[in-house]
Amino acid sequence: MHRKTRFWSVFAVVGIMGMVLAGGSISHTMQVIKKVPTTHKVVALTFDDGPHPKITPTLLAVLKEKDVKATFFVLGENAEKFPAALKSIADAGEEVANHGYSHKFSRQLSDNDFIKDVSRAEEAIARIAPRPTLYRPPGGGYTDRRVMDLKQRGYTTVLWTVDTRDWDGRSSNDIVNNVLSNVKPGDIVLLHEGDFAAATPAAVAIIIDKLREKGYSFVTVGQLLQYYELRE
């Protein structure tokens, strides 16, 4: 009896692994997404901490001019403060995602308070934009339990591959060079909205042009997940 049970347990695990490796529908829901393994030269630009009354319109103008769609990880409190800016993101066809309500780091919240924070942000966002299905924890901190709690609420947890550190007051050239030196197919690039990210819109315009010269195209995180595939 034990051998038979063990056999079917192994069989189930192998089956799940096979689906993950084959790029099946469960693959990106079984883990935290930092990038997508793909041979296609696609990159997702992501913007945290918005919306922002000044940076958001400038970013949207750049993205529209370059014909690029991106993913905006929105703070619930900023969605409430600047609803017009959030509406402009949604109306532009950009992907709106959840970044929590007040940018509290994971270690600052109990498990129950964490879910309340996510839910509060979700409610604020959903008043104006489609209900988000992607979540990025402030600072990138997470636990397995919280990833599973998020999954049960219909969320995929998304981190990043390339941290531009634009939140650190870096120049446009520094931001651009960071991305160009590190980006690879399937990567997720972390950028920000905020007074501290004044150089970001100009950097984004250059990043788009330079990566296109290298054969890259730009997708939202949701679109990037569709590229999940075996490495060749």
mmCIF file of C-alpha atoms in Angstrom:
data_model
loop_
_atom_site.group_PDB
_atom_site.id
_atom_site.type_symbol
_atom_site.label_atom_id
_atom_site.label_comp_id
_atom_site.label_asym_id
_atom_site.label_seq_id
_atom_site.Cartn_x
_atom_site.Cartn_y
_atom_site.Cartn_z
ATOM 1 C CA MET A 1 0.000 0.000 0.000
ATOM 2 C CA HIS A 2 2.776 2.425 0.896
ATOM 3 C CA ARG A 3 4.661 1.586 -2.293
ATOM 4 C CA LYS A 4 1.566 2.205 -4.390
ATOM 5 C CA THR A 5 0.917 5.531 -2.678
ATOM 6 C CA ARG A 6 4.539 6.508 -3.142
ATOM 7 C CA PHE A 7 4.351 5.595 -6.835
ATOM 8 C CA TRP A 8 1.354 7.827 -7.462
ATOM 9 C CA SER A 9 2.918 10.669 -5.472
ATOM 10 C CA VAL A 10 6.047 10.526 -7.617
ATOM 11 C CA PHE A 11 3.897 10.268 -10.738
ATOM 12 C CA ALA A 12 1.963 13.409 -9.741
ATOM 13 C CA VAL A 13 5.121 15.396 -9.043
ATOM 14 C CA VAL A 14 6.650 14.371 -12.367
ATOM 15 C CA GLY A 15 3.439 15.355 -14.117
ATOM 16 C CA ILE A 16 3.401 18.802 -12.546
ATOM 17 C CA MET A 17 7.075 19.345 -13.366
ATOM 18 C CA GLY A 18 6.401 18.342 -16.930
ATOM 19 C CA MET A 19 3.631 20.916 -17.237
ATOM 20 C CA VAL A 20 5.880 23.601 -15.805
ATOM 21 C CA LEU A 21 8.753 22.795 -18.155
ATOM 22 C CA ALA A 22 6.439 22.563 -21.111
ATOM 23 C CA GLY A 23 5.167 26.054 -20.468
ATOM 24 C CA GLY A 24 1.702 24.868 -19.495
ATOM 25 C CA SER A 25 -0.919 27.142 -18.026
ATOM 26 C CA ILE A 26 0.119 26.411 -14.421
ATOM 27 C CA SER A 27 3.792 27.255 -14.913
ATOM 28 C CA HIS A 28 3.779 30.919 -13.967
ATOM 29 C CA THR A 29 1.318 30.435 -11.102
ATOM 30 C CA MET A 30 3.610 27.981 -9.303
ATOM 31 C CA GLN A 31 6.326 30.490 -8.475
ATOM 32 C CA VAL A 32 7.374 34.103 -8.069
ATOM 33 C CA ILE A 33 8.036 35.668 -11.453
ATOM 34 C CA LYS A 34 11.341 37.500 -11.864
ATOM 35 C CA LYS A 35 11.714 36.896 -15.586
ATOM 36 C CA VAL A 36 10.381 34.553 -18.233
ATOM 37 C CA PRO A 37 12.717 32.005 -19.852
ATOM 38 C CA THR A 38 12.373 32.649 -23.569
ATOM 39 C CA THR A 39 14.520 32.940 -26.657
ATOM 40 C CA HIS A 40 12.318 35.769 -27.960
ATOM 41 C CA LYS A 41 13.816 39.233 -27.491
ATOM 42 C CA VAL A 42 10.981 40.643 -25.426
ATOM 43 C CA VAL A 43 11.201 42.881 -22.354
ATOM 44 C CA ALA A 44 8.593 44.209 -19.924
ATOM 45 C CA LEU A 45 8.945 47.747 -18.583
ATOM 46 C CA THR A 46 7.314 48.188 -15.170
ATOM 47 C CA PHE A 47 6.675 51.306 -13.091
ATOM 48 C CA ASP A 48 6.169 51.232 -9.310
ATOM 49 C CA ASP A 49 4.698 53.646 -6.761
ATOM 50 C CA GLY A 50 2.331 55.641 -8.971
ATOM 51 C CA PRO A 51 0.202 57.143 -10.091
ATOM 52 C CA HIS A 52 1.884 60.544 -9.864
ATOM 53 C CA PRO A 53 0.360 63.837 -11.043
ATOM 54 C CA LYS A 54 3.509 64.949 -12.900
ATOM 55 C CA ILE A 55 5.503 61.831 -13.769
ATOM 56 C CA THR A 56 2.549 59.729 -14.965
ATOM 57 C CA PRO A 57 1.488 62.083 -17.803
ATOM 58 C CA THR A 58 5.091 62.439 -18.963
ATOM 59 C CA LEU A 59 5.637 58.678 -18.965
ATOM 60 C CA LEU A 60 2.387 58.056 -20.812
ATOM 61 C CA ALA A 61 3.376 60.595 -23.459
ATOM 62 C CA VAL A 62 6.686 58.789 -24.000
ATOM 63 C CA LEU A 63 5.020 55.381 -24.192
ATOM 64 C CA LYS A 64 2.402 56.665 -26.634
ATOM 65 C CA GLU A 65 5.035 58.285 -28.851
ATOM 66 C CA LYS A 66 7.072 55.063 -28.895
ATOM 67 C CA ASP A 67 3.982 52.828 -29.263
ATOM 68 C CA VAL A 68 4.906 50.768 -26.188
ATOM 69 C CA LYS A 69 2.673 49.250 -23.531
ATOM 70 C CA ALA A 70 3.966 48.815 -19.978
ATOM 71 C CA THR A 71 2.814 47.613 -16.559
ATOM 72 C CA PHE A 72 2.106 50.070 -13.742
ATOM 73 C CA PHE A 73 2.265 48.675 -10.188
ATOM 74 C CA VAL A 74 -0.017 51.129 -8.430
ATOM 75 C CA LEU A 75 -0.190 52.076 -4.751
ATOM 76 C CA GLY A 76 -3.728 52.174 -3.414
ATOM 77 C CA GLU A 77 -3.199 55.409 -1.508
ATOM 78 C CA ASN A 78 -1.944 57.122 -4.664
ATOM 79 C CA ALA A 79 -4.873 55.744 -6.631
ATOM 80 C CA GLU A 80 -7.118 57.544 -4.142
ATOM 81 C CA LYS A 81 -5.050 60.745 -4.153
ATOM 82 C CA PHE A 82 -4.661 60.962 -7.924
ATOM 83 C CA PRO A 83 -7.615 59.196 -9.544
ATOM 84 C CA ALA A 84 -7.310 61.191 -12.767
ATOM 85 C CA ALA A 85 -3.734 59.980 -13.215
ATOM 86 C CA LEU A 86 -4.792 56.366 -12.692
ATOM 87 C CA LYS A 87 -7.665 56.807 -15.141
ATOM 88 C CA SER A 88 -5.211 58.114 -17.726
ATOM 89 C CA ILE A 89 -3.087 54.967 -17.299
ATOM 90 C CA ALA A 90 -6.098 52.714 -17.777
ATOM 91 C CA ASP A 91 -7.500 54.776 -20.660
ATOM 92 C CA ALA A 92 -4.139 54.533 -22.440
ATOM 93 C CA GLY A 93 -4.434 50.745 -22.422
ATOM 94 C CA GLU A 94 -1.526 50.215 -20.051
ATOM 95 C CA GLU A 95 -1.596 47.264 -17.661
ATOM 96 C CA VAL A 96 -2.542 48.222 -14.098
ATOM 97 C CA ALA A 97 -1.230 46.040 -11.259
ATOM 98 C CA ASN A 98 -1.280 46.048 -7.440
ATOM 99 C CA HIS A 99 1.656 47.328 -5.350
ATOM 100 C CA GLY A 100 -0.135 47.355 -2.009
ATOM 101 C CA TYR A 101 -1.886 50.268 -0.370
ATOM 102 C CA SER A 102 0.782 52.288 1.425
ATOM 103 C CA HIS A 103 4.138 50.752 0.429
ATOM 104 C CA LYS A 104 4.653 48.936 3.714
ATOM 105 C CA PHE A 105 7.353 46.289 3.523
ATOM 106 C CA SER A 106 6.389 42.675 4.128
ATOM 107 C CA ARG A 107 8.218 42.490 7.451
ATOM 108 C CA GLN A 108 6.111 45.387 8.763
ATOM 109 C CA LEU A 109 2.834 43.499 8.359
ATOM 110 C CA SER A 110 1.318 40.400 9.896
ATOM 111 C CA ASP A 111 -0.119 37.864 7.460
ATOM 112 C CA ASN A 112 -3.645 39.150 8.120
ATOM 113 C CA ASP A 113 -2.637 42.795 7.768
ATOM 114 C CA PHE A 114 -0.807 41.949 4.561
ATOM 115 C CA ILE A 115 -3.967 40.595 2.941
ATOM 116 C CA LYS A 116 -5.927 43.608 4.196
ATOM 117 C CA ASP A 117 -3.329 45.900 2.606
ATOM 118 C CA VAL A 118 -3.567 44.078 -0.729
ATOM 119 C CA SER A 119 -7.380 44.103 -0.596
ATOM 120 C CA ARG A 120 -7.543 47.788 0.257
ATOM 121 C CA ALA A 121 -5.299 48.619 -2.689
ATOM 122 C CA GLU A 122 -7.350 46.363 -4.943
ATOM 123 C CA GLU A 123 -10.542 48.168 -3.979
ATOM 124 C CA ALA A 124 -8.993 51.579 -4.646
ATOM 125 C CA ILE A 125 -7.688 50.508 -8.043
ATOM 126 C CA ALA A 126 -10.869 48.708 -9.102
ATOM 127 C CA ARG A 127 -12.951 51.863 -8.651
ATOM 128 C CA ILE A 128 -11.189 53.291 -11.700
ATOM 129 C CA ALA A 129 -9.299 50.551 -13.559
ATOM 130 C CA PRO A 130 -9.808 46.816 -14.165
ATOM 131 C CA ARG A 131 -9.268 44.606 -11.130
ATOM 132 C CA PRO A 132 -5.551 43.742 -11.053
ATOM 133 C CA THR A 133 -4.251 40.171 -11.188
ATOM 134 C CA LEU A 134 -0.548 40.942 -10.735
ATOM 135 C CA TYR A 135 1.008 41.937 -7.410
ATOM 136 C CA ARG A 136 4.482 43.248 -6.612
ATOM 137 C CA PRO A 137 5.499 43.408 -2.942
ATOM 138 C CA PRO A 138 7.143 46.692 -1.910
ATOM 139 C CA GLY A 139 10.876 46.116 -1.678
ATOM 140 C CA GLY A 140 10.462 42.669 -3.213
ATOM 141 C CA GLY A 141 9.978 40.891 0.126
ATOM 142 C CA TYR A 142 7.725 37.858 0.305
ATOM 143 C CA THR A 143 7.133 34.507 1.996
ATOM 144 C CA ASP A 144 5.846 31.266 0.508
ATOM 145 C CA ARG A 145 2.662 31.597 2.541
ATOM 146 C CA ARG A 146 1.936 35.050 1.179
ATOM 147 C CA VAL A 147 2.602 33.959 -2.382
ATOM 148 C CA MET A 148 0.055 31.173 -1.906
ATOM 149 C CA ASP A 149 -2.420 33.557 -0.232
ATOM 150 C CA LEU A 150 -2.077 35.875 -3.212
ATOM 151 C CA LYS A 151 -2.540 32.992 -5.624
ATOM 152 C CA GLN A 152 -5.786 32.061 -3.877
ATOM 153 C CA ARG A 153 -6.971 35.621 -4.458
ATOM 154 C CA GLY A 154 -6.163 35.327 -8.156
ATOM 155 C CA TYR A 155 -2.806 37.100 -8.095
ATOM 156 C CA THR A 156 0.545 36.229 -9.624
ATOM 157 C CA THR A 157 3.495 37.643 -7.643
ATOM 158 C CA VAL A 158 5.901 39.585 -9.845
ATOM 159 C CA LEU A 159 9.394 40.839 -8.986
ATOM 160 C CA TRP A 160 12.011 42.018 -11.490
ATOM 161 C CA THR A 161 15.285 41.158 -13.170
ATOM 162 C CA VAL A 162 16.860 44.564 -13.795
ATOM 163 C CA ASP A 163 16.717 47.174 -11.019
ATOM 164 C CA THR A 164 17.444 50.560 -12.593
ATOM 165 C CA ARG A 165 17.774 52.163 -9.134
ATOM 166 C CA ASP A 166 16.062 55.244 -10.543
ATOM 167 C CA TRP A 167 14.607 55.725 -7.051
ATOM 168 C CA ASP A 168 18.120 56.697 -5.931
ATOM 169 C CA GLY A 169 18.192 59.995 -7.830
ATOM 170 C CA ARG A 170 20.263 58.606 -10.687
ATOM 171 C CA SER A 171 20.724 60.441 -13.967
ATOM 172 C CA SER A 172 19.062 59.372 -17.199
ATOM 173 C CA ASN A 173 22.411 58.142 -18.515
ATOM 174 C CA ASP A 174 22.975 55.986 -15.431
ATOM 175 C CA ILE A 175 19.509 54.464 -15.761
ATOM 176 C CA VAL A 176 19.977 53.783 -19.471
ATOM 177 C CA ASN A 177 23.433 52.250 -19.048
ATOM 178 C CA ASN A 178 22.191 50.012 -16.235
ATOM 179 C CA VAL A 179 19.463 48.570 -18.449
ATOM 180 C CA LEU A 180 21.553 48.214 -21.602
ATOM 181 C CA SER A 181 24.363 46.488 -19.689
ATOM 182 C CA ASN A 182 22.145 43.936 -17.971
ATOM 183 C CA VAL A 183 18.965 43.250 -19.917
ATOM 184 C CA LYS A 184 18.333 39.847 -21.508
ATOM 185 C CA PRO A 185 15.364 38.273 -23.313
ATOM 186 C CA GLY A 186 12.392 37.764 -21.009
ATOM 187 C CA ASP A 187 13.556 40.284 -18.414
ATOM 188 C CA ILE A 188 11.377 42.540 -16.288
ATOM 189 C CA VAL A 189 12.764 46.059 -15.805
ATOM 190 C CA LEU A 190 12.011 47.926 -12.572
ATOM 191 C CA LEU A 191 11.374 51.672 -12.858
ATOM 192 C CA HIS A 192 9.442 54.136 -10.711
ATOM 193 C CA GLU A 193 7.077 57.069 -10.625
ATOM 194 C CA GLY A 194 7.577 59.822 -8.071
ATOM 195 C CA ASP A 195 9.360 63.088 -7.356
ATOM 196 C CA PHE A 196 12.551 61.065 -6.873
ATOM 197 C CA ALA A 197 12.265 59.637 -10.399
ATOM 198 C CA ALA A 198 12.356 62.849 -12.416
ATOM 199 C CA ALA A 199 14.977 61.423 -14.792
ATOM 200 C CA THR A 200 12.984 58.278 -15.549
ATOM 201 C CA PRO A 201 10.777 59.419 -18.474
ATOM 202 C CA ALA A 202 13.738 60.681 -20.505
ATOM 203 C CA ALA A 203 15.640 57.486 -19.730
ATOM 204 C CA VAL A 204 12.698 55.344 -20.833
ATOM 205 C CA ALA A 205 12.606 57.036 -24.239
ATOM 206 C CA ILE A 206 16.291 56.242 -24.796
ATOM 207 C CA ILE A 207 15.968 52.683 -23.460
ATOM 208 C CA ILE A 208 13.158 51.951 -25.902
ATOM 209 C CA ASP A 209 15.117 53.287 -28.876
ATOM 210 C CA LYS A 210 18.369 51.529 -27.949
ATOM 211 C CA LEU A 211 16.767 48.158 -27.241
ATOM 212 C CA ARG A 212 14.764 48.312 -30.456
ATOM 213 C CA GLU A 213 18.037 48.802 -32.302
ATOM 214 C CA LYS A 214 19.133 45.520 -30.710
ATOM 215 C CA GLY A 215 16.000 43.757 -31.931
ATOM 216 C CA TYR A 216 13.933 43.897 -28.742
ATOM 217 C CA SER A 217 10.201 44.466 -28.519
ATOM 218 C CA PHE A 218 8.199 45.551 -25.485
ATOM 219 C CA VAL A 219 5.292 43.808 -23.790
ATOM 220 C CA THR A 220 3.314 44.068 -20.582
ATOM 221 C CA VAL A 221 4.019 41.566 -17.809
ATOM 222 C CA GLY A 222 0.755 39.823 -18.610
ATOM 223 C CA GLN A 223 1.849 39.431 -22.217
ATOM 224 C CA LEU A 224 5.337 38.352 -21.142
ATOM 225 C CA LEU A 225 3.909 35.409 -19.213
ATOM 226 C CA GLN A 226 2.571 34.047 -22.493
ATOM 227 C CA TYR A 227 6.173 33.568 -23.655
ATOM 228 C CA TYR A 228 6.860 30.992 -20.947
ATOM 229 C CA GLU A 229 8.684 28.178 -22.718
ATOM 230 C CA LEU A 230 11.566 25.721 -22.522
ATOM 231 C CA ARG A 231 15.030 27.196 -22.813
ATOM 232 C CA GLU A 232 16.659 26.074 -26.021
#
